[in-house]
Short mmCIF file of C-alpha atoms and ligand atoms in Angstrom, two decimals:
data_model
loop_
_atom_site.label_atom_id
_atom_site.label_comp_id
_atom_site.label_asym_id
_atom_site.label_seq_id
_atom_site.Cartn_x
_atom_site.Cartn_y
_atom_site.Cartn_z
CA MET A 1 -2.36 264.27 44.87
CA ASP A 2 -1.98 261.15 42.86
CA ASP A 3 -5.03 259.74 40.46
CA LEU A 4 -5.55 256.50 42.71
CA GLN A 5 -6.38 258.95 45.87
CA SER A 6 -8.13 260.93 43.76
CA TYR A 7 -10.05 258.43 42.75
CA TRP A 8 -11.00 256.81 45.93
CA ASP A 9 -11.62 260.03 47.44
CA LYS A 10 -14.20 260.89 44.93
CA SER A 11 -15.54 257.46 45.68
CA SER A 12 -15.59 257.60 49.51
CA SER A 13 -17.25 260.80 49.32
CA THR A 14 -20.21 259.00 47.82
CA ILE A 15 -20.47 256.59 51.01
CA PRO A 16 -23.34 257.36 53.14
CA THR A 17 -21.79 259.06 56.35
CA ASP A 18 -24.38 256.51 58.40
CA LYS A 19 -23.55 253.63 57.00
CA ASP A 20 -24.08 250.35 59.19
CA PRO A 21 -20.88 248.18 60.14
CA SER A 22 -20.81 245.10 58.11
CA ASN A 23 -22.58 241.78 59.44
CA TYR A 24 -18.79 240.12 58.67
CA ALA A 25 -17.66 243.08 61.57
CA ILE A 26 -20.09 242.26 63.94
CA GLU A 27 -19.65 238.33 63.62
CA LYS A 28 -15.75 238.53 63.71
CA GLU A 29 -15.62 241.06 66.97
CA LYS A 30 -17.02 238.05 69.21
CA ASN A 31 -13.60 236.56 68.33
CA PHE A 32 -11.46 239.63 69.19
CA PRO A 33 -9.83 239.32 72.79
CA LYS A 34 -10.56 242.25 75.09
CA SER A 35 -9.23 245.49 74.29
CA ALA A 36 -7.91 244.70 71.66
CA VAL A 37 -5.22 246.64 69.40
CA ILE A 38 -6.76 246.18 65.60
CA CYS A 39 -5.73 247.33 62.51
CA ASP A 40 -8.34 247.92 59.77
CA LEU A 41 -6.81 248.05 56.26
CA GLY A 42 -8.64 250.03 53.78
CA CYS A 43 -11.48 251.10 56.47
CA GLY A 44 -12.77 253.17 54.18
CA SER A 45 -14.97 255.96 56.67
CA GLY A 46 -14.51 253.67 59.25
CA ALA A 47 -18.17 252.05 59.70
CA ASP A 48 -16.18 248.82 61.16
CA SER A 49 -13.55 250.31 62.74
CA LEU A 50 -15.86 252.58 64.86
CA PHE A 51 -18.12 249.90 65.70
CA PHE A 52 -14.75 248.00 67.19
CA ALA A 53 -13.93 251.40 69.27
CA ALA A 54 -17.19 250.98 70.54
CA LYS A 55 -16.40 248.06 71.81
CA GLY A 56 -13.37 249.11 73.60
CA HIS A 57 -10.64 248.01 71.18
CA SER A 58 -8.11 250.61 69.96
CA VAL A 59 -8.18 250.86 66.26
CA LYS A 60 -5.44 251.86 63.84
CA LEU A 61 -7.31 252.83 60.36
CA ILE A 62 -5.49 252.56 57.10
CA ASP A 63 -6.32 254.07 53.76
CA ILE A 64 -5.38 255.83 50.58
CA SER A 65 -8.34 258.14 50.67
CA GLU A 66 -8.11 261.14 53.21
CA VAL A 67 -11.94 262.10 52.61
CA ALA A 68 -12.39 258.51 54.02
CA LEU A 69 -10.11 258.90 56.94
CA GLU A 70 -11.35 262.69 57.65
CA ARG A 71 -14.97 261.29 57.62
CA ALA A 72 -13.57 258.56 60.14
CA ARG A 73 -12.34 261.21 62.50
CA THR A 74 -15.27 263.39 62.13
CA ALA A 75 -17.77 260.19 63.22
CA ALA A 76 -15.35 259.29 66.17
CA GLU A 77 -15.30 262.89 67.36
CA LYS A 78 -19.50 262.78 67.45
CA GLN A 79 -19.25 259.21 69.55
CA LYS A 80 -16.66 260.46 72.19
CA LEU A 81 -14.39 257.63 70.17
CA SER A 82 -11.36 259.97 69.27
CA SER A 83 -8.84 258.51 71.86
CA LEU A 84 -9.24 254.80 70.57
CA ILE A 85 -8.71 255.75 66.89
CA GLU A 86 -5.30 256.75 64.94
CA THR A 87 -5.45 257.22 61.12
CA PHE A 88 -2.71 256.68 58.80
CA GLN A 89 -2.85 257.52 54.95
CA CYS A 90 -1.14 254.92 53.28
CA ASN A 91 -1.30 253.71 49.68
CA LEU A 92 -1.26 249.74 50.07
CA SER A 93 0.28 249.39 46.72
CA ASP A 94 3.53 250.15 47.93
CA GLY A 95 3.45 246.95 49.44
CA ARG A 96 4.39 248.36 52.88
CA LEU A 97 2.25 249.07 55.96
CA PRO A 98 3.17 251.76 58.28
CA LEU A 99 3.04 250.05 61.66
CA VAL A 100 6.03 248.48 64.15
CA SER A 101 6.08 244.68 63.90
CA SER A 102 4.21 242.42 66.46
CA SER A 103 1.75 245.57 67.25
CA CYS A 104 -1.60 244.23 66.34
CA ASP A 105 -3.56 241.78 67.80
CA VAL A 106 -5.68 241.70 65.30
CA VAL A 107 -5.48 242.42 61.60
CA TYR A 108 -8.99 243.26 59.78
CA SER A 109 -9.71 244.19 56.12
CA ARG A 110 -13.37 243.83 54.61
CA LEU A 111 -13.69 243.90 50.76
CA ALA A 112 -10.34 246.11 50.42
CA LEU A 113 -7.37 243.47 49.49
CA HIS A 114 -8.95 242.90 45.73
CA TYR A 115 -7.51 245.71 44.21
CA PHE A 116 -3.81 244.57 43.75
CA ARG A 117 -1.90 242.34 41.34
CA SER A 118 -0.60 238.81 43.14
CA ASP A 119 3.20 240.59 43.48
CA ILE A 120 1.62 243.28 45.39
CA LEU A 121 -0.81 240.99 47.45
CA THR A 122 2.20 238.88 48.30
CA GLN A 123 4.05 241.58 50.04
CA LEU A 124 0.75 242.68 51.97
CA PHE A 125 0.20 239.01 53.41
CA SER A 126 3.68 239.21 54.66
CA GLU A 127 3.24 242.53 56.11
CA ILE A 128 0.27 241.52 57.68
CA TYR A 129 1.71 238.33 59.36
CA ARG A 130 4.90 240.86 60.39
CA LEU A 131 2.10 243.10 62.41
CA LEU A 132 0.24 240.57 64.50
CA THR A 133 1.35 239.94 67.83
CA PRO A 134 2.18 236.29 68.72
CA ALA A 135 -1.49 234.39 69.13
CA GLY A 136 -2.61 237.25 66.75
CA ASN A 137 -5.31 237.00 64.18
CA ALA A 138 -6.15 238.22 60.79
CA TYR A 139 -9.31 238.38 59.45
CA ILE A 140 -9.92 239.25 55.82
CA THR A 141 -12.64 239.19 52.97
CA ILE A 142 -12.12 239.74 49.47
CA LYS A 143 -14.39 239.30 46.06
CA SER A 144 -14.00 236.04 44.82
CA PRO A 145 -14.23 234.46 41.40
CA ASP A 146 -17.03 232.00 42.47
CA ASP A 147 -19.69 235.01 42.59
CA ALA A 148 -21.36 234.92 39.37
CA GLN A 149 -23.26 237.65 39.56
CA GLU A 150 -20.64 240.09 40.43
CA MET A 151 -18.27 238.46 37.84
CA ALA A 152 -20.78 239.46 35.11
CA PHE A 153 -21.42 242.81 36.38
CA LEU A 154 -17.42 243.09 36.70
CA ARG A 155 -16.99 241.60 32.84
CA SER A 156 -19.26 244.34 31.84
CA THR A 157 -17.32 246.82 33.31
CA SER A 158 -13.53 245.75 32.51
CA ASP A 159 -11.20 243.54 30.32
CA GLU A 160 -8.98 240.36 32.24
CA GLU A 161 -5.25 241.14 31.91
CA GLN A 162 -4.54 237.87 33.07
CA GLU A 163 -6.39 235.04 34.89
CA GLY A 164 -8.11 236.84 38.17
CA VAL A 165 -6.73 240.49 37.08
CA PHE A 166 -9.21 243.12 35.79
CA LEU A 167 -8.39 246.40 34.48
CA GLU A 168 -11.45 249.05 34.58
CA GLY A 169 -9.70 251.79 32.62
CA ASP A 170 -6.00 252.24 34.63
CA TYR A 171 -7.58 250.65 37.73
CA VAL A 172 -6.59 247.20 39.24
CA LYS A 173 -9.45 244.61 40.38
CA THR A 174 -9.00 241.02 41.37
CA ARG A 175 -10.65 237.82 41.87
CA PHE A 176 -8.15 235.46 42.58
CA THR A 177 -9.05 231.68 42.83
CA GLN A 178 -8.39 229.82 46.35
CA ASP A 179 -5.35 228.21 44.63
CA GLN A 180 -3.76 231.27 43.39
CA LEU A 181 -4.09 232.88 47.23
CA LYS A 182 -2.53 229.99 48.80
CA THR A 183 0.24 230.41 46.25
CA MET A 184 0.51 234.05 47.32
CA LEU A 185 0.57 232.89 51.25
CA ASN A 186 3.27 230.31 50.68
CA ALA A 187 5.30 232.98 48.78
CA ALA A 188 4.81 235.42 51.45
CA GLY A 189 6.35 233.11 54.20
CA LEU A 190 3.31 231.73 55.92
CA ALA A 191 3.03 227.81 56.47
CA ASP A 192 0.33 225.91 55.21
CA LYS A 193 -1.20 225.23 59.09
CA THR A 194 -0.93 229.58 59.71
CA PHE A 195 -3.53 230.14 57.58
CA GLN A 196 -7.44 229.14 56.12
CA ILE A 197 -8.97 229.94 52.93
CA LYS A 198 -12.58 229.53 52.81
CA LYS A 199 -15.71 231.05 51.03
CA TYR A 200 -18.00 233.71 52.99
CA VAL A 201 -21.22 234.78 52.01
CA GLU A 202 -22.13 238.10 52.72
CA TYR A 203 -25.57 239.14 53.28
CA PHE A 204 -26.32 243.16 52.60
CA THR A 205 -30.29 243.21 53.25
CA GLY A 206 -31.68 245.70 55.75
CA LYS A 207 -27.99 247.42 56.12
CA LYS A 208 -27.33 251.08 55.08
CA ASP A 209 -24.36 249.71 53.00
CA LYS A 210 -24.44 248.74 49.37
CA VAL A 211 -21.97 247.51 46.31
CA LYS A 212 -21.98 249.13 43.14
CA SER A 213 -23.79 246.29 41.20
CA GLY A 214 -26.51 246.44 43.90
CA ASN A 215 -26.35 242.99 44.60
CA ALA A 216 -28.00 241.82 48.33
CA GLU A 217 -25.48 239.19 48.91
CA LEU A 218 -21.69 238.85 47.93
CA VAL A 219 -19.87 235.37 47.58
CA LEU A 220 -16.55 236.41 49.13
CA THR A 221 -13.46 234.52 49.94
CA GLU A 222 -12.10 234.68 53.48
CA ILE A 223 -8.68 234.31 54.43
CA LEU A 224 -8.01 233.54 58.30
CA ILE A 225 -4.36 234.01 59.45
CA THR A 226 -3.00 232.89 63.01
CA LYS A 227 0.17 233.57 64.38
CA PRO A 228 1.73 231.09 66.12
C1 SAM B 301 -14.74 248.70 48.82
S1 SAM B 301 -13.92 249.87 49.85
C2 SAM B 301 -14.14 249.16 51.67
C3 SAM B 301 -14.11 249.89 52.90
C4 SAM B 301 -14.47 249.15 54.00
N1 SAM B 301 -13.63 248.30 54.31
C5 SAM B 301 -15.73 248.88 54.05
O1 SAM B 301 -15.64 247.86 54.59
O2 SAM B 301 -16.70 249.09 53.68
C6 SAM B 301 -12.51 249.92 49.71
C7 SAM B 301 -11.20 250.85 50.61
O3 SAM B 301 -10.01 250.43 50.18
C8 SAM B 301 -9.28 251.60 49.97
N2 SAM B 301 -8.17 251.33 49.07
C9 SAM B 301 -8.40 251.23 47.66
N3 SAM B 301 -6.84 251.07 46.91
C10 SAM B 301 -6.18 251.30 48.14
C11 SAM B 301 -4.50 251.31 48.20
N4 SAM B 301 -4.00 251.33 47.00
N5 SAM B 301 -4.26 251.91 49.44
C12 SAM B 301 -4.75 251.88 50.32
N6 SAM B 301 -6.22 252.12 50.45
C13 SAM B 301 -7.31 251.48 49.57
C14 SAM B 301 -10.20 252.80 49.34
O4 SAM B 301 -9.93 253.95 49.63
C15 SAM B 301 -11.69 252.27 50.25
O5 SAM B 301 -11.66 252.85 51.40
#
């Protein structure tokens, strides 16, 4: 097992097993087609994926952490949702996704794509687009450099290697600007009219969920992609 997987296995084992689905998942699911095929990239222990499955969608869960995926499978079994989920242990740093082209109505990724330098993130954007069916949509949030509190916390635990790329020991965390993300999406082959990049604020108050900094709200960047 490599160091990155051990790091995320350890981190995943600290997440409460009864973590609530996120406000982002609850809000975005309202736009999903009925009985959609969803890919949840960096799904963690599956709180959002299982919320989607409980709504009747089929979900492909992708994460590097086998601990997280095992927790998701166990929770799915308890909730009698096993037939609606499929798990894939995969390191997204390889820049490839283990699913066939045009196989997902929705690609969803919450707080999991800010761990990759721009070259890999560009490859992942291109892979996300490849997976989408025609008229399919991707809903993505990542951490933003516009969140002053989170940035202060990040600067206290890491060193900035280059604009938007931070190193916490050996581990990469990114806070790309909207302009940097637009450049990557274009480099991934996505035309301007196929994506939007926006500010999105997510609130944690009253949720069995939290971020390491302990902040009650996050100022995020949302990336929405629509395949024509
Ligand atoms: C902050 S958690 C977010 C989990 C979940 N999406 C949520 O909203 O609670 C980040 C997730 O990304 C996964 N992850 C980080 N780096 C990864 C990589 N290189 N390949 C695959 N998954 C990765 C971690 O294992 C973790 O489950």
